[in-house]
Short mmCIF file of C-alpha atoms in Angstrom, two decimals:
data_model
loop_
_atom_site.label_atom_id
_atom_site.label_comp_id
_atom_site.label_asym_id
_atom_site.label_seq_id
_atom_site.Cartn_x
_atom_site.Cartn_y
_atom_site.Cartn_z
CA MET A 21 1.50 25.70 26.95
CA LYS A 22 -0.14 23.42 29.51
CA PHE A 23 -0.75 19.69 29.23
CA THR A 24 -4.16 18.21 29.75
CA ASN A 25 -4.39 15.15 31.99
CA GLU A 26 -4.89 13.07 28.90
CA GLN A 27 -1.72 14.44 27.32
CA MET A 28 0.27 13.78 30.51
CA GLU A 29 -0.90 10.19 30.29
CA ARG A 30 -0.45 9.84 26.53
CA TYR A 31 3.11 11.17 26.54
CA SER A 32 4.16 9.84 29.95
CA ARG A 33 6.76 7.44 28.51
CA ASN A 34 8.35 10.32 26.62
CA ILE A 35 8.15 12.77 29.51
CA ILE A 36 9.76 10.33 31.94
CA LEU A 37 12.91 10.35 29.80
CA ASN A 38 15.46 12.86 31.11
CA GLU A 39 16.27 13.79 27.52
CA VAL A 40 12.65 14.68 26.81
CA GLY A 41 10.82 15.80 29.94
CA VAL A 42 7.93 18.26 29.93
CA LYS A 43 9.98 20.82 28.01
CA GLY A 44 10.91 18.37 25.30
CA GLN A 45 7.34 17.16 24.92
CA ILE A 46 6.15 20.74 24.54
CA LYS A 47 8.85 21.24 21.89
CA LEU A 48 7.57 18.22 20.00
CA LEU A 49 3.98 19.44 20.20
CA GLU A 50 5.08 22.80 18.83
CA SER A 51 7.18 21.22 16.04
CA LYS A 52 6.37 20.80 12.38
CA VAL A 53 7.67 17.96 10.23
CA LEU A 54 7.07 17.58 6.50
CA ILE A 55 7.04 14.05 5.10
CA VAL A 56 7.45 13.84 1.33
CA GLY A 57 6.03 10.54 0.13
CA THR A 58 3.50 8.58 2.17
CA GLY A 59 4.88 5.22 1.06
CA GLY A 60 7.22 2.58 2.46
CA LEU A 61 9.42 5.08 4.28
CA GLY A 62 6.93 7.87 4.94
CA ALA A 63 4.20 5.64 6.38
CA PRO A 64 6.09 4.37 9.45
CA ALA A 65 7.86 7.71 9.91
CA ALA A 66 4.50 9.50 9.96
CA LEU A 67 2.96 7.08 12.44
CA TYR A 68 5.84 7.28 14.93
CA LEU A 69 6.07 11.06 14.69
CA ALA A 70 2.33 11.32 15.22
CA ALA A 71 2.50 8.95 18.18
CA ALA A 72 5.36 10.99 19.65
CA GLY A 73 3.19 14.09 19.53
CA VAL A 74 4.83 16.10 16.78
CA GLY A 75 2.24 18.87 16.59
CA THR A 76 2.09 19.45 12.85
CA ILE A 77 2.77 16.82 10.22
CA GLY A 78 2.68 17.66 6.52
CA LEU A 79 2.07 14.82 4.08
CA VAL A 80 2.94 15.19 0.40
CA ASP A 81 1.83 12.56 -2.12
CA ALA A 82 -0.22 12.73 -5.32
CA ASP A 83 -0.95 9.02 -5.39
CA ALA A 84 -3.92 6.92 -4.30
CA VAL A 85 -3.65 3.83 -2.10
CA ASP A 86 -3.14 0.66 -4.16
CA LEU A 87 -3.55 -2.88 -2.89
CA SER A 88 0.12 -3.57 -3.71
CA ASN A 89 1.14 -0.77 -1.30
CA LEU A 90 -0.25 -2.52 1.76
CA GLN A 91 2.60 -5.04 2.01
CA ARG A 92 4.70 -2.21 3.51
CA GLN A 93 2.85 1.12 3.71
CA ILE A 94 1.37 0.48 7.13
CA ILE A 95 -0.33 3.85 7.52
CA HIS A 96 -2.87 2.74 4.90
CA SER A 97 -5.32 -0.13 5.14
CA THR A 98 -7.51 -2.33 2.98
CA THR A 99 -10.60 -0.13 3.32
CA LYS A 100 -8.57 2.85 2.01
CA VAL A 101 -7.66 1.33 -1.36
CA GLY A 102 -8.42 3.92 -4.04
CA LYS A 103 -8.34 6.86 -1.61
CA PRO A 104 -5.70 9.59 -1.89
CA LYS A 105 -2.73 8.53 0.24
CA VAL A 106 -2.62 11.88 2.01
CA ALA A 107 -6.30 11.54 3.02
CA SER A 108 -5.74 7.97 4.19
CA GLY A 109 -2.64 9.10 6.09
CA ARG A 110 -4.50 11.95 7.72
CA GLU A 111 -7.26 9.62 8.94
CA ALA A 112 -4.76 7.12 10.36
CA ILE A 113 -2.86 9.89 12.16
CA ASN A 114 -6.03 11.46 13.55
CA ASP A 115 -7.11 8.04 14.79
CA LEU A 116 -3.77 7.49 16.49
CA ASN A 117 -3.32 10.95 17.95
CA PRO A 118 -5.90 13.74 17.63
CA ASP A 119 -3.34 16.24 18.99
CA VAL A 120 -1.64 16.24 15.59
CA ASN A 121 -2.56 18.84 13.00
CA VAL A 122 -2.17 17.11 9.62
CA VAL A 123 -1.58 19.28 6.56
CA THR A 124 -1.96 17.51 3.24
CA TYR A 125 -0.54 18.29 -0.20
CA GLN A 126 -1.98 16.00 -2.83
CA GLU A 127 0.69 16.62 -5.46
CA TRP A 128 4.08 15.40 -6.61
CA VAL A 129 6.97 17.62 -5.58
CA SER A 130 8.63 19.58 -8.37
CA SER A 131 10.71 22.71 -8.75
CA ALA A 132 7.43 24.59 -9.09
CA ASN A 133 5.92 23.69 -5.71
CA ILE A 134 8.49 22.34 -3.25
CA THR A 135 9.64 25.71 -1.93
CA ASP A 136 6.08 26.81 -1.28
CA ILE A 137 5.24 23.51 0.40
CA ILE A 138 8.22 23.76 2.78
CA LYS A 139 7.47 27.42 3.48
CA ASP A 140 3.72 26.79 3.88
CA GLU A 141 4.09 25.84 7.54
CA ASP A 142 7.75 26.82 7.86
CA TYR A 143 8.53 23.19 8.63
CA ASP A 144 11.33 22.50 11.14
CA PHE A 145 12.47 19.21 9.60
CA ILE A 146 11.80 17.38 6.34
CA ILE A 147 11.72 13.64 5.75
CA ASP A 148 12.50 12.36 2.27
CA GLY A 149 10.34 9.29 1.86
CA THR A 150 10.28 9.43 -1.94
CA ASP A 151 11.07 6.55 -4.24
CA ASN A 152 13.03 8.19 -7.03
CA PHE A 153 16.28 10.06 -7.55
CA PRO A 154 14.87 13.22 -9.18
CA ALA A 155 12.73 13.83 -6.08
CA LYS A 156 15.63 13.03 -3.74
CA PHE A 157 17.88 15.60 -5.42
CA LEU A 158 15.05 18.13 -5.54
CA ILE A 159 14.40 17.75 -1.80
CA ASN A 160 18.11 18.06 -1.05
CA ASP A 161 18.55 21.18 -3.13
CA ALA A 162 15.39 22.84 -1.80
CA CYS A 163 16.36 22.10 1.81
CA VAL A 164 19.91 23.38 1.32
CA LEU A 165 18.66 26.57 -0.35
CA LEU A 166 16.05 27.12 2.39
CA HIS A 167 18.50 26.17 5.21
CA LYS A 168 16.27 23.32 6.36
CA PRO A 169 17.48 20.06 7.91
CA PHE A 170 16.26 16.84 6.38
CA SER A 171 16.61 13.08 6.50
CA HIS A 172 17.41 11.25 3.27
CA ALA A 173 16.67 7.57 2.83
CA GLY A 174 16.45 4.97 0.11
CA ILE A 175 15.43 1.32 0.13
CA ILE A 176 15.44 -1.48 -2.42
CA LYS A 177 15.13 -5.26 -2.06
CA PHE A 178 16.82 -6.08 1.29
CA PHE A 179 18.93 -2.92 1.44
CA GLY A 180 18.52 0.54 2.86
CA GLN A 181 20.47 3.69 3.53
CA THR A 182 19.87 6.94 5.36
CA MET A 183 21.72 10.12 6.25
CA THR A 184 20.78 13.42 7.86
CA TYR A 185 21.58 16.88 6.57
CA VAL A 186 21.76 19.82 8.93
CA PRO A 187 22.82 23.16 7.44
CA GLY A 188 26.46 23.89 8.21
CA GLN A 189 27.02 20.53 9.90
CA GLY A 190 28.28 18.22 7.21
CA PRO A 191 27.69 17.10 3.66
CA CYS A 192 24.43 17.36 1.78
CA TYR A 193 23.05 14.51 -0.33
CA ARG A 194 24.55 16.06 -3.45
CA CYS A 195 28.04 16.24 -1.85
CA VAL A 196 27.92 12.46 -1.65
CA PHE A 197 25.92 11.41 -4.69
CA LEU A 198 26.60 14.33 -7.10
CA ASN A 199 23.87 13.68 -9.65
CA PRO A 200 21.00 11.25 -10.18
CA PRO A 201 22.05 8.05 -11.92
CA PRO A 202 21.09 8.03 -15.60
CA PRO A 203 17.41 7.06 -16.06
CA ASN A 204 16.86 3.32 -16.47
CA THR A 205 20.19 2.29 -14.90
CA VAL A 206 18.72 1.64 -11.46
CA PRO A 207 15.59 -0.44 -10.91
CA THR A 208 12.71 0.89 -8.81
CA CYS A 209 11.07 -0.99 -5.94
CA LYS A 210 8.22 -1.75 -8.31
CA GLU A 211 10.62 -3.50 -10.66
CA ALA A 212 13.07 -5.02 -8.19
CA GLY A 213 10.84 -5.55 -5.16
CA VAL A 214 11.42 -4.49 -1.59
CA LEU A 215 10.96 -6.43 1.63
CA GLY A 216 8.08 -4.77 3.47
CA VAL A 217 9.98 -4.17 6.69
CA MET A 218 12.76 -2.22 4.94
CA GLY A 219 10.62 0.92 5.01
CA GLY A 220 9.81 0.20 8.64
CA ILE A 221 13.43 -0.12 9.68
CA ILE A 222 14.78 2.80 7.70
CA GLY A 223 11.66 5.00 8.00
CA THR A 224 11.72 4.69 11.78
CA VAL A 225 15.41 5.63 11.78
CA GLN A 226 14.31 8.76 9.91
CA ALA A 227 11.62 9.44 12.52
CA THR A 228 14.24 8.94 15.25
CA GLU A 229 16.51 11.48 13.59
CA ALA A 230 13.63 13.97 13.33
CA VAL A 231 12.75 13.60 17.02
CA LYS A 232 16.42 13.90 18.05
CA TYR A 233 16.86 17.01 15.93
CA LEU A 234 13.70 18.61 17.32
CA LEU A 235 14.77 17.84 20.89
CA GLY A 236 18.41 18.74 20.26
CA ILE A 237 19.70 15.46 21.68
CA GLY A 238 22.21 12.81 20.67
CA GLU A 239 24.36 12.45 17.59
CA LEU A 240 22.63 12.78 14.24
CA LEU A 241 23.61 10.95 11.05
CA THR A 242 25.32 14.08 9.78
CA GLY A 243 28.50 13.25 7.89
CA ARG A 244 27.59 9.57 8.09
CA LEU A 245 25.60 7.29 5.83
CA LEU A 246 23.93 4.41 7.64
CA VAL A 247 23.71 1.39 5.35
CA PHE A 248 21.63 -1.63 6.25
CA ASP A 249 21.68 -5.11 4.73
CA ALA A 250 18.76 -7.19 6.01
CA LEU A 251 20.06 -10.47 4.56
CA GLU A 252 23.32 -10.14 6.47
CA MET A 253 21.50 -8.27 9.28
CA GLU A 254 24.31 -5.79 9.22
CA PHE A 255 24.26 -2.07 9.94
CA ARG A 256 27.30 0.01 9.22
CA THR A 257 28.05 3.68 8.93
CA VAL A 258 30.26 5.19 6.25
CA THR A 259 31.90 8.49 7.07
CA LEU A 260 31.10 11.17 4.52
CA ALA A 261 32.86 14.44 3.83
CA SER A 262 31.45 17.72 2.57
CA ARG A 263 32.53 18.69 -0.93
CA LYS A 264 33.99 22.20 -1.04
CA ASN A 265 32.98 22.48 -4.66
CA CYS A 266 29.45 21.11 -4.14
CA VAL A 267 27.23 23.04 -6.53
CA VAL A 268 24.53 23.58 -3.92
CA CYS A 269 26.18 23.68 -0.47
CA GLY A 270 29.84 24.31 -1.40
CA GLU A 271 31.92 27.46 -1.04
CA ASN A 272 30.83 28.93 -4.36
CA PRO A 273 27.44 27.40 -5.07
CA THR A 274 26.24 27.70 -8.64
CA LEU A 275 22.92 25.94 -8.27
CA LYS A 276 20.36 28.62 -7.47
CA ASP A 277 17.37 27.25 -9.36
CA LEU A 278 15.83 23.90 -8.61
CA ILE A 279 16.13 21.18 -11.24
CA ASP A 280 13.44 18.79 -12.45
CA TYR A 281 15.43 15.79 -13.58
CA GLU A 282 13.96 13.37 -16.04
CA GLN A 283 11.50 11.35 -14.04
CA ARG A 284 10.27 7.88 -14.65
CA ALA A 285 6.73 7.10 -13.80
CA CYS A 286 6.90 5.15 -10.58
CA GLU A 287 4.80 4.47 -7.58
CA LEU A 288 5.38 5.71 -4.08
CA MET B 23 49.81 -6.65 -4.14
CA ARG B 24 46.67 -7.47 -2.22
CA VAL B 25 43.56 -5.29 -2.17
CA LEU B 26 40.40 -5.98 -0.17
CA ILE B 27 37.27 -5.44 -2.26
CA LYS B 28 34.02 -4.81 -0.37
CA LEU B 29 30.66 -4.72 -2.10
CA PHE B 30 27.40 -3.41 -0.70
CA ALA B 31 23.67 -3.85 -1.30
CA THR B 32 22.73 -5.12 -4.77
CA PHE B 33 26.39 -5.27 -5.88
CA ARG B 34 26.67 -8.39 -3.71
CA GLU B 35 24.17 -10.28 -5.84
CA GLY B 36 25.96 -12.90 -7.90
CA ARG B 37 29.30 -11.57 -6.67
CA PHE B 38 30.51 -11.52 -3.07
CA LYS B 39 30.45 -9.46 0.09
CA SER B 40 34.17 -9.11 0.65
CA GLU B 41 37.16 -10.63 -1.16
CA GLU B 42 40.89 -10.12 -1.11
CA TRP B 43 42.29 -9.81 -4.61
CA GLU B 44 45.83 -10.21 -5.85
CA LEU B 45 46.36 -7.36 -8.32
CA ALA B 46 49.27 -6.34 -10.50
CA PRO B 47 51.07 -3.18 -9.39
CA GLY B 48 49.52 -0.14 -11.04
CA ALA B 49 45.97 -1.56 -11.06
CA THR B 50 43.33 1.16 -10.89
CA VAL B 51 39.84 1.51 -9.49
CA ALA B 52 38.52 1.35 -13.08
CA GLU B 53 40.20 -2.01 -13.65
CA VAL B 54 38.59 -3.49 -10.56
CA LEU B 55 35.18 -2.24 -11.71
CA SER B 56 35.75 -3.76 -15.12
CA ARG B 57 36.68 -7.14 -13.60
CA LEU B 58 33.56 -6.95 -11.45
CA LYS B 59 31.48 -6.16 -14.57
CA ILE B 60 30.16 -3.01 -12.88
CA LYS B 61 29.85 0.05 -15.09
CA PRO B 62 31.17 3.29 -13.56
CA GLU B 63 27.73 4.90 -13.95
CA GLU B 64 26.20 2.14 -11.82
CA VAL B 65 28.32 3.13 -8.82
CA SER B 66 27.02 5.66 -6.38
CA ILE B 67 29.92 5.74 -3.90
CA GLN B 68 33.41 4.36 -4.49
CA LEU B 69 35.80 4.57 -1.61
CA VAL B 70 39.41 3.57 -1.21
CA ASN B 71 40.41 3.41 2.44
CA GLY B 72 37.24 5.29 3.31
CA LYS B 73 37.89 8.19 0.97
CA ASP B 74 36.28 9.13 -2.34
CA ALA B 75 38.30 7.62 -5.16
CA ALA B 76 38.54 8.56 -8.83
CA LEU B 77 38.34 5.90 -11.53
CA GLY B 78 41.98 6.44 -12.40
CA GLN B 79 43.23 6.08 -8.84
CA VAL B 80 46.10 3.60 -8.64
CA LEU B 81 45.57 1.05 -5.88
CA GLN B 82 48.27 0.27 -3.33
CA ASP B 83 49.06 -2.90 -1.44
CA GLY B 84 46.74 -3.19 1.56
CA ASP B 85 44.07 -0.82 0.18
CA VAL B 86 40.43 -1.43 0.98
CA MET B 87 38.06 -0.58 -1.84
CA ALA B 88 34.32 -0.28 -1.14
CA LEU B 89 31.55 0.08 -3.72
CA PHE B 90 27.94 1.14 -3.13
CA PRO B 91 25.14 1.18 -5.71
CA PRO B 92 22.50 3.91 -5.74
CA VAL B 93 19.57 3.06 -3.45
CA GLY B 94 16.63 5.26 -4.28
CA GLY B 95 13.43 3.37 -3.59
CA GLY B 96 10.91 4.31 -0.96
#
């Protein structure tokens, strides 16, 4: 693969980094990242990955842009209200960087489609930008079963958390969190609110992890949960261990079929 | 005995960030939760000295107990 003059210019600040260079930039351009949820977390992650020159970006979301999304979902804009989020996301990415091939899936993930979506482009890395526990467990289980690395994240109010799963290199989301909390015990962002920048801070950490994984540089958040409290302006990492008896990634896994947990209607 | 209780994210609301508690010998993780008015099913991670702890775990002098709620928004 050869760069055009325009690409040399566009990616010059990446290429100048020893850890990236021409080789690394080519790797990024040949990489494929799937972003599930084009909301608070997925929006900034998608924009930074597109800007970085990740060659293929998949966007999954069944929803349409709502005015109440724009307080944090910065990939969308006022003129896009009512449009499918994946279409709005594609336009914003194409505007930012026409090098990126955007693949859209206007659907909610479920046990019926997630495997096919991940396999569709044989994505290298998956970003969980969803807003509910059933989807988070589904993404974890699908990624573990398909041996795909992914970044988990969750945000609410002034708080956020994120961890990275790489097959064979530490715990999966289920090792740590076991099962979704019972429905109606945990409020959603719609009910509890979320500071707009929370998705920006945590979603860009997810994008950082994706880029690092694709380039093979640095230390990922494997075996560590990064927790962020914006009110205290405090980041800390909690060390996490794999669970030998984890039903999906443990020594004798029993979970072979994906589960659709009871899902509350909520907005991405 | 003294145990340091650390709360994270929404558990801090109306409670505290970090407090040292004087507990009777034999006090368990479940008793601390009960005093905090946090139901076990509301906890996503409970650690004692950085390790996963069961509800019945008996706390020791100098232990650090940390509680995290589920955070699942996007």
